[in-house]
Coordinates of C-alpha atoms in Angstrom, one line a residue:
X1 CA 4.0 -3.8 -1.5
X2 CA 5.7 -3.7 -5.1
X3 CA 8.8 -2.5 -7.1
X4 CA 6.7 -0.7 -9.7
X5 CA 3.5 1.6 -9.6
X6 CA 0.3 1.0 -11.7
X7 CA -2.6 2.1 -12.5
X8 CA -5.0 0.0 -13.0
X9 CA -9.1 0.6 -12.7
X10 CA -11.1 -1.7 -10.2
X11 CA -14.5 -0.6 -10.2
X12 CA -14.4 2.6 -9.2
X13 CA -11.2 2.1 -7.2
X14 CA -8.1 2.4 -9.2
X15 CA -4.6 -0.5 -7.7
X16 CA -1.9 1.9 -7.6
X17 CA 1.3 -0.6 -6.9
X18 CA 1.9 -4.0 -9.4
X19 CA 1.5 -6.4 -5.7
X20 CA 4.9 -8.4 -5.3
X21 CA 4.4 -9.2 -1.4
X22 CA 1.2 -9.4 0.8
X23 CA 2.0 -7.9 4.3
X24 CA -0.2 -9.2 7.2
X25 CA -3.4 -8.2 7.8
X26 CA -3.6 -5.4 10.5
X27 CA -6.4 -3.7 12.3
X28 CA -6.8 0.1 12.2
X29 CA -8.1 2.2 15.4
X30 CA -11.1 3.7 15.4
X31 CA -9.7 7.1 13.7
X32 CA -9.2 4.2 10.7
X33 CA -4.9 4.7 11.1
X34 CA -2.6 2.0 10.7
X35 CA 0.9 0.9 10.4
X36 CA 3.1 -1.8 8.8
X37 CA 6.4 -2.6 10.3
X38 CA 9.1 -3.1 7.2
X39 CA 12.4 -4.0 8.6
X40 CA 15.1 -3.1 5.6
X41 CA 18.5 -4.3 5.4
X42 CA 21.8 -2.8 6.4
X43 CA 22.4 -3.5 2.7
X44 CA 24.1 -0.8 0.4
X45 CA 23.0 -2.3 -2.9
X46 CA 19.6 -1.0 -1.7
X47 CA 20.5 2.4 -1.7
X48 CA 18.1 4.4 -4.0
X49 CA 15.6 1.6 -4.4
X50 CA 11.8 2.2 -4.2
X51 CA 9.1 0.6 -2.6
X52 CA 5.5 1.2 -3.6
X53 CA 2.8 0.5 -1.0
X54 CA -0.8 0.4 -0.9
X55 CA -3.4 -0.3 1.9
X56 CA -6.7 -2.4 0.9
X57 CA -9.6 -2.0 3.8
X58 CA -12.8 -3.6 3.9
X59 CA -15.1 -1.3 4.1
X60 CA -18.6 -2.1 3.8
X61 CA -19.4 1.3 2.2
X62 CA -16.1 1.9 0.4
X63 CA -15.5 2.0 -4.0
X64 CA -15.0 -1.0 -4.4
X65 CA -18.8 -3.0 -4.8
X66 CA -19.7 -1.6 -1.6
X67 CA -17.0 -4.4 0.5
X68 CA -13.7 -2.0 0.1
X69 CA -11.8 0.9 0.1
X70 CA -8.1 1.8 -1.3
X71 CA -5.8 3.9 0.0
X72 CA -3.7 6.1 -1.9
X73 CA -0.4 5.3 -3.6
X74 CA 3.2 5.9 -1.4
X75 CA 6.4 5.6 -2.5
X76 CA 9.2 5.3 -0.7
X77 CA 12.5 5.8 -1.6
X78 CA 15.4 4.1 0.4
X79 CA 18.4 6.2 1.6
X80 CA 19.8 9.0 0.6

């Protein structure tokens, strides 16, 4: 998860989020879904903030040197 998106080129993967937290590690099913939990804050100062997020999964066929795959980018908007 980050605060701002990116760009950046990783073999032939590309990192869309600048990483700021780490979530846990989770396993997908076997149709490959998964889902994070992020509790946010009753907090009114976060109104019209953005989130960017971005799921890494090992992958022993996937882009990135054959150990790897990335998801694409989300962003998420908070409130209204």
């Amino acid at each position: 998860l980050g605060a701002a998106p990116s760009n950046l080129p990783l073999g032939n993967c590309r990192l869309l989020v600048v990483p700021a937290v780490t979530t846990p590690t989770v396993v997908s099913d076997r149709r490959g879904a998964a889902a994070t939990p992020l509790p946010i804050p009753n907090d009114a100062g976060l109104l019209g903030g953005r989130l960017y997020g971005q799921y890494v999964v090992i992958d022993p066929n996937g882009a990135f040197n054959n150990t790897a795959a990335f998801s694409d980018g989300l962003m998420v908007k908070i409130g209204r």
